[in-house]
Coordinates of C-alpha atoms in Angstrom, one line a residue:
M18 CA 0.1 -0.1 0.2
K19 CA 1.3 3.5 -0.9
R20 CA 2.2 5.5 2.2
D21 CA 0.1 8.9 2.4
Y22 CA 3.1 11.2 3.2
G23 CA 1.2 14.3 4.9
G24 CA -2.2 13.4 3.4
V25 CA -1.1 13.9 0.0
L26 CA -2.7 10.9 -1.4
E27 CA -5.9 11.5 0.2
M28 CA -5.8 15.0 -1.3
A29 CA -5.1 14.0 -4.6
T30 CA -8.2 11.5 -4.3
R31 CA -10.5 14.4 -3.3
A32 CA -9.0 16.6 -6.0
N33 CA -9.8 14.0 -8.7
S34 CA -13.4 13.4 -7.6
M35 CA -13.7 17.2 -7.3
L36 CA -12.7 17.6 -11.1
H37 CA -14.9 14.9 -12.3
G38 CA -17.9 16.5 -10.3
L39 CA -17.4 19.9 -11.6
S40 CA -17.0 18.5 -15.4
D41 CA -20.3 16.3 -15.1
H42 CA -22.2 19.2 -13.4
I43 CA -21.4 21.2 -16.4
E44 CA -22.3 18.5 -18.7
Q45 CA -25.7 17.8 -17.1
Q46 CA -26.7 21.5 -17.2
R47 CA -26.1 21.6 -20.9
Q48 CA -27.8 18.4 -21.7
E49 CA -30.5 19.6 -19.4
F50 CA -30.9 23.0 -21.3
N51 CA -30.3 21.7 -24.5
Q52 CA -27.1 23.6 -24.9
T53 CA -24.8 20.9 -26.0
G54 CA -24.2 22.6 -29.4
F55 CA -22.9 26.0 -30.4
Y56 CA -25.4 28.6 -29.5
Q57 CA -25.4 31.5 -31.9
T58 CA -27.7 31.5 -34.9
F59 CA -28.3 34.0 -37.7
S60 CA -31.3 35.7 -39.3
R61 CA -31.7 36.0 -42.8
N62 CA -31.2 39.5 -42.7
A63 CA -28.1 39.1 -40.8
V64 CA -26.6 36.7 -43.4
A65 CA -27.7 39.2 -46.3
N66 CA -25.4 41.8 -44.5
M67 CA -22.1 39.5 -44.6
P68 CA -19.3 40.0 -47.0
L69 CA -20.2 38.9 -50.5
L70 CA -23.8 38.5 -50.2
S71 CA -26.9 40.5 -50.3
K72 CA -30.6 40.1 -49.6
H73 CA -31.5 38.9 -53.0
A74 CA -28.9 36.5 -53.2
V75 CA -29.4 35.0 -49.9
V76 CA -33.3 34.7 -50.6
A77 CA -32.6 32.9 -54.1
A78 CA -30.0 30.7 -52.6
I79 CA -32.4 29.3 -49.6
S80 CA -35.0 29.0 -52.3
D81 CA -33.0 27.1 -54.5
M82 CA -31.5 24.9 -51.7
E83 CA -34.6 24.2 -50.0
A84 CA -36.3 23.1 -53.4
A85 CA -33.4 20.7 -53.8
G86 CA -34.5 19.3 -50.3
Y87 CA -31.8 21.4 -47.9
Q88 CA -33.2 21.9 -44.5
F89 CA -32.3 25.2 -42.9
G90 CA -32.4 26.0 -39.1
K91 CA -35.6 27.5 -37.9
K92 CA -37.2 28.9 -34.6
Q93 CA -40.4 29.5 -33.7
T94 CA -41.6 33.0 -32.8
G95 CA -45.0 33.2 -31.7
S96 CA -47.3 31.7 -34.5
T97 CA -44.7 32.2 -37.2
S98 CA -41.2 30.6 -37.8
Q99 CA -38.2 32.4 -38.7
Y100 CA -35.0 31.3 -40.0
A101 CA -32.2 30.5 -37.4
L102 CA -29.2 29.8 -39.6
T103 CA -26.3 27.9 -38.2
I104 CA -22.7 28.2 -39.1
Q105 CA -22.8 25.4 -41.5
N106 CA -26.1 27.1 -43.1
V107 CA -24.2 30.2 -43.8
V108 CA -21.1 28.0 -45.2
D109 CA -23.6 26.1 -47.3
I110 CA -25.0 29.5 -48.6
Y111 CA -21.9 30.6 -49.8
Q112 CA -20.9 27.3 -51.1
H113 CA -23.9 27.5 -53.1
R114 CA -23.1 30.8 -54.4
K115 CA -19.6 29.5 -55.4
V116 CA -17.8 31.8 -53.2
P117 CA -14.1 30.4 -52.9
K118 CA -13.0 29.0 -49.5
Y119 CA -9.7 29.9 -47.8
R120 CA -8.5 26.5 -49.0
D121 CA -9.0 27.4 -52.5
R122 CA -6.7 30.4 -51.9
H123 CA -4.0 28.8 -49.9
D124 CA -2.3 25.2 -49.9
G125 CA -1.8 23.6 -46.4
P126 CA -2.5 24.6 -42.7
F127 CA -0.8 27.8 -41.6
V128 CA 0.6 27.1 -38.0
V129 CA 0.4 29.4 -35.2
F130 CA 1.9 29.1 -31.6
V131 CA 0.9 31.4 -29.0
V132 CA 4.0 31.2 -26.6
S133 CA 5.7 32.6 -24.0
L134 CA 8.1 31.1 -20.9
K135 CA 5.9 33.1 -18.4
G136 CA 2.9 31.6 -17.0
G137 CA -0.6 33.4 -16.5
V138 CA -0.2 35.8 -19.5
S139 CA -3.0 34.5 -21.3
K140 CA -1.4 32.1 -23.7
T141 CA -4.1 29.4 -23.7
V142 CA -7.1 31.9 -23.5
S143 CA -5.6 33.7 -26.5
T144 CA -5.3 30.3 -28.4
V145 CA -9.0 29.3 -27.7
T146 CA -10.2 32.6 -28.4
L147 CA -8.6 32.7 -31.8
A148 CA -9.8 29.1 -32.7
H149 CA -13.3 29.9 -32.0
G150 CA -13.0 33.8 -33.1
M151 CA -11.7 32.8 -36.4
R152 CA -14.1 30.2 -37.5
A153 CA -17.4 32.1 -36.1
H154 CA -16.6 35.5 -37.0
P155 CA -19.6 36.6 -39.1
S156 CA -17.1 38.5 -41.4
M157 CA -15.1 35.5 -41.9
L158 CA -17.6 32.9 -42.2
H159 CA -17.0 32.7 -46.2
N160 CA -13.7 31.4 -45.6
D161 CA -15.2 28.1 -44.0
L162 CA -11.9 27.7 -42.0
R163 CA -11.1 24.3 -40.6
I164 CA -9.4 24.7 -37.5
L165 CA -7.3 22.3 -35.1
V166 CA -5.9 23.1 -31.7
I167 CA -3.3 20.7 -30.6
D168 CA -2.9 20.9 -26.8
L169 CA 0.7 19.8 -25.6
D170 CA 0.7 21.4 -22.2
P171 CA 0.1 18.7 -19.2
Q172 CA -2.6 21.2 -17.6
A173 CA -4.8 20.4 -20.6
S174 CA -6.3 23.9 -20.0
S175 CA -6.9 24.3 -23.9
T176 CA -8.7 20.8 -23.9
M177 CA -10.7 22.1 -21.0
F178 CA -12.0 25.1 -22.9
L179 CA -12.9 22.9 -25.9
S180 CA -13.8 19.7 -24.8
H181 CA -14.0 19.8 -21.1
T182 CA -14.9 16.1 -21.0
N183 CA -11.5 14.9 -22.7
S184 CA -9.5 17.1 -19.9
V185 CA -10.3 15.1 -16.7
G186 CA -8.4 12.1 -15.7
S187 CA -6.0 10.0 -17.6
V188 CA -6.5 10.6 -21.2
L189 CA -4.5 8.1 -23.4
E190 CA -5.2 9.7 -26.8
T191 CA -3.1 12.9 -26.3
A192 CA -1.0 15.1 -28.5
A193 CA 2.0 13.6 -27.1
Q194 CA 1.1 10.2 -27.8
A195 CA -0.2 11.0 -31.3
M196 CA 3.6 12.0 -31.9
L197 CA 5.4 9.2 -30.7
N198 CA 3.1 6.3 -32.1
D199 CA 4.0 7.6 -35.9
L200 CA 0.5 6.8 -37.0
D201 CA -1.1 7.4 -40.3
A202 CA -3.9 10.1 -41.1
D203 CA -6.9 7.8 -40.6
Q204 CA -5.4 6.7 -37.4
L205 CA -5.0 10.3 -35.9
R206 CA -8.4 11.3 -37.1
E207 CA -10.3 8.1 -35.5
Q208 CA -8.4 7.8 -32.4
F209 CA -6.8 11.5 -31.3
I210 CA -8.9 14.4 -32.9
K211 CA -11.9 15.2 -31.0
P212 CA -14.7 17.7 -31.9
T213 CA -15.5 20.7 -30.0
V214 CA -18.9 22.7 -29.4
M215 CA -18.2 24.4 -32.2
P216 CA -18.3 22.8 -35.6
G217 CA -15.4 23.3 -37.5
V218 CA -12.9 23.2 -34.5
D219 CA -11.3 20.1 -33.4
V220 CA -8.9 19.4 -30.7
I221 CA -6.1 17.0 -30.0
P222 CA -6.0 16.7 -26.2
A223 CA -3.4 16.7 -23.4
S224 CA -3.3 15.1 -20.0
I225 CA -1.0 15.6 -16.9
D226 CA 0.7 12.2 -17.8
D227 CA 2.2 14.1 -20.7
G228 CA 4.6 15.8 -18.5
F229 CA 6.6 12.5 -18.0
V230 CA 6.6 11.9 -21.9
A231 CA 8.4 15.7 -22.1
S232 CA 10.9 14.9 -19.5
D233 CA 11.9 11.8 -21.2
W234 CA 11.6 13.0 -24.8
E235 CA 15.1 12.5 -26.5
E236 CA 15.1 8.9 -25.1
L237 CA 11.6 8.1 -26.3
V238 CA 12.1 9.6 -29.6
A239 CA 15.3 7.7 -30.1
E240 CA 13.5 4.1 -28.9
H241 CA 10.5 4.8 -30.9
L242 CA 11.4 7.0 -33.8
P243 CA 15.2 6.2 -34.5
G244 CA 16.8 8.6 -37.0
V245 CA 14.0 11.4 -36.2
A246 CA 15.1 14.7 -34.9
P247 CA 13.7 15.3 -31.4
S248 CA 12.3 18.7 -32.3
E249 CA 10.7 17.8 -36.0
V250 CA 8.2 14.9 -34.6
L251 CA 5.1 17.3 -34.2
R252 CA 5.7 18.5 -37.6
R253 CA 6.7 15.4 -39.1
N254 CA 4.1 12.9 -37.4
V255 CA 1.0 15.0 -37.1
I256 CA 0.8 18.3 -38.9
D257 CA 2.2 17.1 -42.1
R258 CA -0.2 14.1 -42.1
L259 CA -3.2 16.3 -41.7
A260 CA -2.2 18.9 -43.9
G261 CA -5.1 18.5 -46.2
D262 CA -7.6 18.6 -43.3
Y263 CA -7.1 22.0 -41.8
D264 CA -6.4 25.7 -42.5
F265 CA -5.2 26.7 -39.4
I266 CA -3.4 24.7 -36.5
F267 CA -3.0 26.6 -33.3
L268 CA -0.5 24.8 -30.9
D269 CA -0.4 25.4 -26.9
T270 CA 2.3 24.4 -24.6
G271 CA 3.2 25.0 -20.9
P272 CA 5.4 27.8 -20.0
H273 CA 8.5 25.8 -20.0
L274 CA 11.6 25.7 -22.4
D275 CA 11.2 21.8 -23.0
S276 CA 10.9 19.4 -26.0
F277 CA 7.1 20.2 -26.6
M278 CA 8.0 24.1 -26.9
L279 CA 11.1 23.5 -29.1
N280 CA 8.5 21.1 -31.3
A281 CA 6.1 23.9 -31.6
I282 CA 8.5 26.5 -32.4
A283 CA 10.2 24.2 -35.0
A284 CA 6.5 23.7 -36.5
S285 CA 5.3 27.1 -36.5
D286 CA 4.6 29.5 -39.4
V287 CA 4.1 32.4 -36.8
L288 CA 4.6 33.1 -33.1
L289 CA 2.3 35.2 -31.3
T290 CA 3.6 36.5 -28.0
P291 CA 1.2 38.0 -25.4
T292 CA 2.5 40.8 -23.6
P293 CA 1.0 41.7 -20.1
P294 CA 1.7 45.1 -19.1
A295 CA 2.1 44.3 -15.4
Q296 CA 6.0 45.0 -14.6
V297 CA 6.7 41.4 -13.4
D298 CA 5.0 39.9 -16.5
F299 CA 6.4 42.5 -18.9
H300 CA 9.8 41.8 -17.7
S301 CA 9.4 38.2 -17.9
T302 CA 8.3 38.4 -21.5
M303 CA 11.3 40.4 -22.2
K304 CA 13.4 37.7 -20.8
Y305 CA 11.7 35.3 -23.0
L306 CA 12.4 37.3 -26.1
T307 CA 16.0 37.3 -25.3
R308 CA 16.1 33.6 -25.2
L309 CA 14.1 32.9 -28.5
P310 CA 17.2 33.1 -30.7
E311 CA 18.8 30.2 -28.4
M312 CA 15.9 28.2 -29.0
L313 CA 15.9 28.6 -32.8
E314 CA 19.8 27.8 -32.8
R315 CA 19.1 24.5 -30.9
I316 CA 16.3 23.6 -33.3
E317 CA 19.1 24.3 -36.3
S318 CA 21.7 22.2 -34.5
E319 CA 19.3 19.2 -34.9
G320 CA 19.3 19.9 -38.7
I321 CA 15.9 21.6 -38.9
E322 CA 15.3 24.6 -41.0
P323 CA 12.6 26.6 -38.9
R324 CA 9.8 27.9 -40.9
L325 CA 9.3 31.2 -39.0
K326 CA 7.7 33.8 -40.9
A327 CA 7.3 36.5 -37.9
N328 CA 6.8 36.9 -34.3
I329 CA 3.8 39.1 -33.7
G330 CA 3.4 41.0 -30.5
F331 CA 0.4 41.8 -28.8
M332 CA -1.0 43.2 -25.4
S333 CA -2.9 40.9 -23.1
K334 CA -4.5 41.9 -19.7
M335 CA -4.5 45.5 -20.6
T336 CA -6.4 48.2 -19.0
S337 CA -6.2 52.0 -19.4
K338 CA -4.1 52.6 -16.5
H339 CA -1.0 54.6 -16.8
D340 CA 1.6 52.1 -16.2
H341 CA -0.2 49.8 -18.6
L342 CA -0.2 52.5 -21.3
T343 CA 3.8 52.8 -20.4
S344 CA 4.4 49.2 -21.1
Q345 CA 2.7 49.1 -24.3
S346 CA 4.8 51.9 -25.5
Y347 CA 7.9 49.9 -24.3
A348 CA 6.4 46.9 -26.1
R349 CA 6.1 48.8 -29.6
E350 CA 9.7 49.8 -29.4
V351 CA 10.7 46.1 -29.1
F352 CA 8.2 44.4 -31.6
T353 CA 8.1 47.7 -33.9
K354 CA 6.2 46.7 -37.1
S355 CA 5.6 43.4 -35.5
M356 CA 3.3 44.7 -32.9
L357 CA -0.4 44.1 -33.3
D358 CA -2.4 47.2 -32.9
C359 CA -5.2 44.9 -31.2
G360 CA -4.8 42.6 -28.1
L361 CA -7.0 41.2 -25.4
P362 CA -7.8 43.3 -22.5
R363 CA -8.6 42.6 -18.7
L364 CA -12.2 42.0 -18.7
D365 CA -14.2 39.9 -16.3
G366 CA -15.8 38.1 -19.4
F367 CA -12.7 36.2 -20.3
E368 CA -12.3 35.0 -16.6
R369 CA -15.9 34.0 -15.6
C370 CA -16.0 32.0 -18.9
G371 CA -13.8 29.6 -17.6
E372 CA -16.4 28.6 -15.0
S373 CA -18.6 27.2 -17.7
F374 CA -15.6 25.5 -19.5
D375 CA -16.5 28.0 -22.5
T376 CA -14.5 30.7 -24.4
V377 CA -16.1 34.0 -24.5
I378 CA -17.1 33.2 -28.2
S379 CA -18.8 29.8 -27.1
A380 CA -20.4 30.9 -23.8
N381 CA -24.2 30.9 -24.5
P382 CA -25.5 34.4 -22.6
A383 CA -28.5 32.3 -21.4
S384 CA -26.4 30.3 -19.0
Y385 CA -23.4 32.6 -18.8
P386 CA -22.6 33.1 -14.7
G387 CA -21.9 36.7 -15.2
S388 CA -23.4 39.7 -16.5
A389 CA -24.5 39.7 -19.9
D390 CA -23.1 43.2 -20.6
A391 CA -19.7 41.9 -19.6
L392 CA -19.8 38.9 -21.8
R393 CA -20.9 41.1 -24.8
K394 CA -17.9 43.3 -24.4
A395 CA -15.3 40.3 -23.9
K396 CA -16.9 38.7 -27.1
Y397 CA -16.6 41.8 -29.2
E398 CA -12.9 42.5 -28.3
A399 CA -12.4 38.7 -29.0
E400 CA -13.8 39.0 -32.5
Q401 CA -11.5 42.2 -32.9
F402 CA -8.6 40.6 -31.9
S403 CA -9.3 37.4 -34.0
R404 CA -9.8 39.5 -37.1
A405 CA -6.7 41.5 -36.5
V406 CA -4.7 38.3 -36.4
F407 CA -6.4 36.8 -39.3
D408 CA -5.6 40.1 -41.3
R409 CA -2.0 40.1 -40.4
I410 CA -1.2 36.7 -41.2
E411 CA -3.1 37.2 -44.4
Y412 CA -0.5 40.2 -45.1
I413 CA 2.2 37.9 -44.3
R414 CA 1.2 35.1 -46.6
S415 CA 0.7 37.7 -49.6
T416 CA 4.4 38.8 -49.2
L417 CA 5.8 35.3 -49.4

C-alpha cells in the first residue's frame, strides 16, 4: 500500500473527485437545457449583410437549396417561424453561391503558436479565443476555416475550454502520444482528434501524464522513432499528415523550455507573443524574447530549418491605467512593425467563462454566470482580436 505522506494521497483522490464532479455538473446542465452545441444562429437579414452576399442573393440561395431538399435551421416566434441559420447553413449558402473558401486560396495549414516562458500571460485564453473567433466571426464565415488546436500543455487547459470531457483524468489519446506512435492520417482522425462544441474546430487533447513524456522526450524519440530529430516530431508525425484537413493549426504548450515547446517552435509559421503590461510579467516577456534566438539555434543544431515567418507581439490583460499604457509603448519599441494594434484586455468576461468551460465566443448568454453586458464586451474584443490576427497573417502570406 502506498504511504500517504502528509495526506497527499488522500488530497489527490479528493481533487480528482472534485474535477470529475465539476465536469459532470457542467455537462448535465448543458444536456438539461439543450446547450450541447454552439448556440449562435443568424437571421436571414444578418446573413444578407455578410461579405459577398446581399438580400437578393441569400433569398435566392435559400429558395434554390430548399427546392433541392436542403433543410435550414428555424425557430418558432409566436405563431410564425423564422430562419435561425447555423454556421454550417451560412457556409453552405456561400458554397451554393460558389464563393471561394480559404483552402481555395492557400495550400496547407498555417501553424500558429501563442508562446511565452511566463505563466499566466493569457497564452491558452488567446489560443482558444482565436480558434473559436476566427471560425465564427461573421465577416469570416465565407472562408469556412477548418481549425485544429493541438494541446501539448500537461495542464490541458486548452482541452478544458474546447472539450472539457477530455480534460479530466488520465487520457490516453493525447497529442504527445500521437507524436510518438507514428500513425497515419486515418488513425489520427479516428483515435486522437476530438470535436468541440463549435463545428469546424477540433482539438487533440493533452493529459497530466504528458509531463512525464516531455521529461524523457529525447530517449523516447530515439527508442520509438530512430533517425528522427527530437524537435521535428510534431511537424513530421502530426501536422504534415493532417495537412489536407485544416487551414489553421494552433499550438499550446506549458510555459517551460522543454521538448514540446521546441517542437512547437520548429513547426510554427508564426509565433504570437502575449505581453501583459504588469511590470513582473512584462519583464518576464522581455526575458523570453532574449532567449528565443537560443531556441532557434538549438532547433537548427538538430538539422531542422525553422519555418518561422514572424513573431507578432500583442498586449494581453491590458487596462487604461497609466503604467499599462507605458508598458504598451515599451512593447512597441521592441516589436516595432511586428506589434499588433489589437490585443486582449483584462475583462471579467474572459475570466468568468472558465467557470463553464467556455470561451467568450462559445459561451451561451442564457447560461453565462456573469453579466450579459460583460460577456458582450468580451466577445466584441475577442472578435476584433481574431480579425486583426487573421488580417496580419493574410498580409504575411501575401508577401511570401
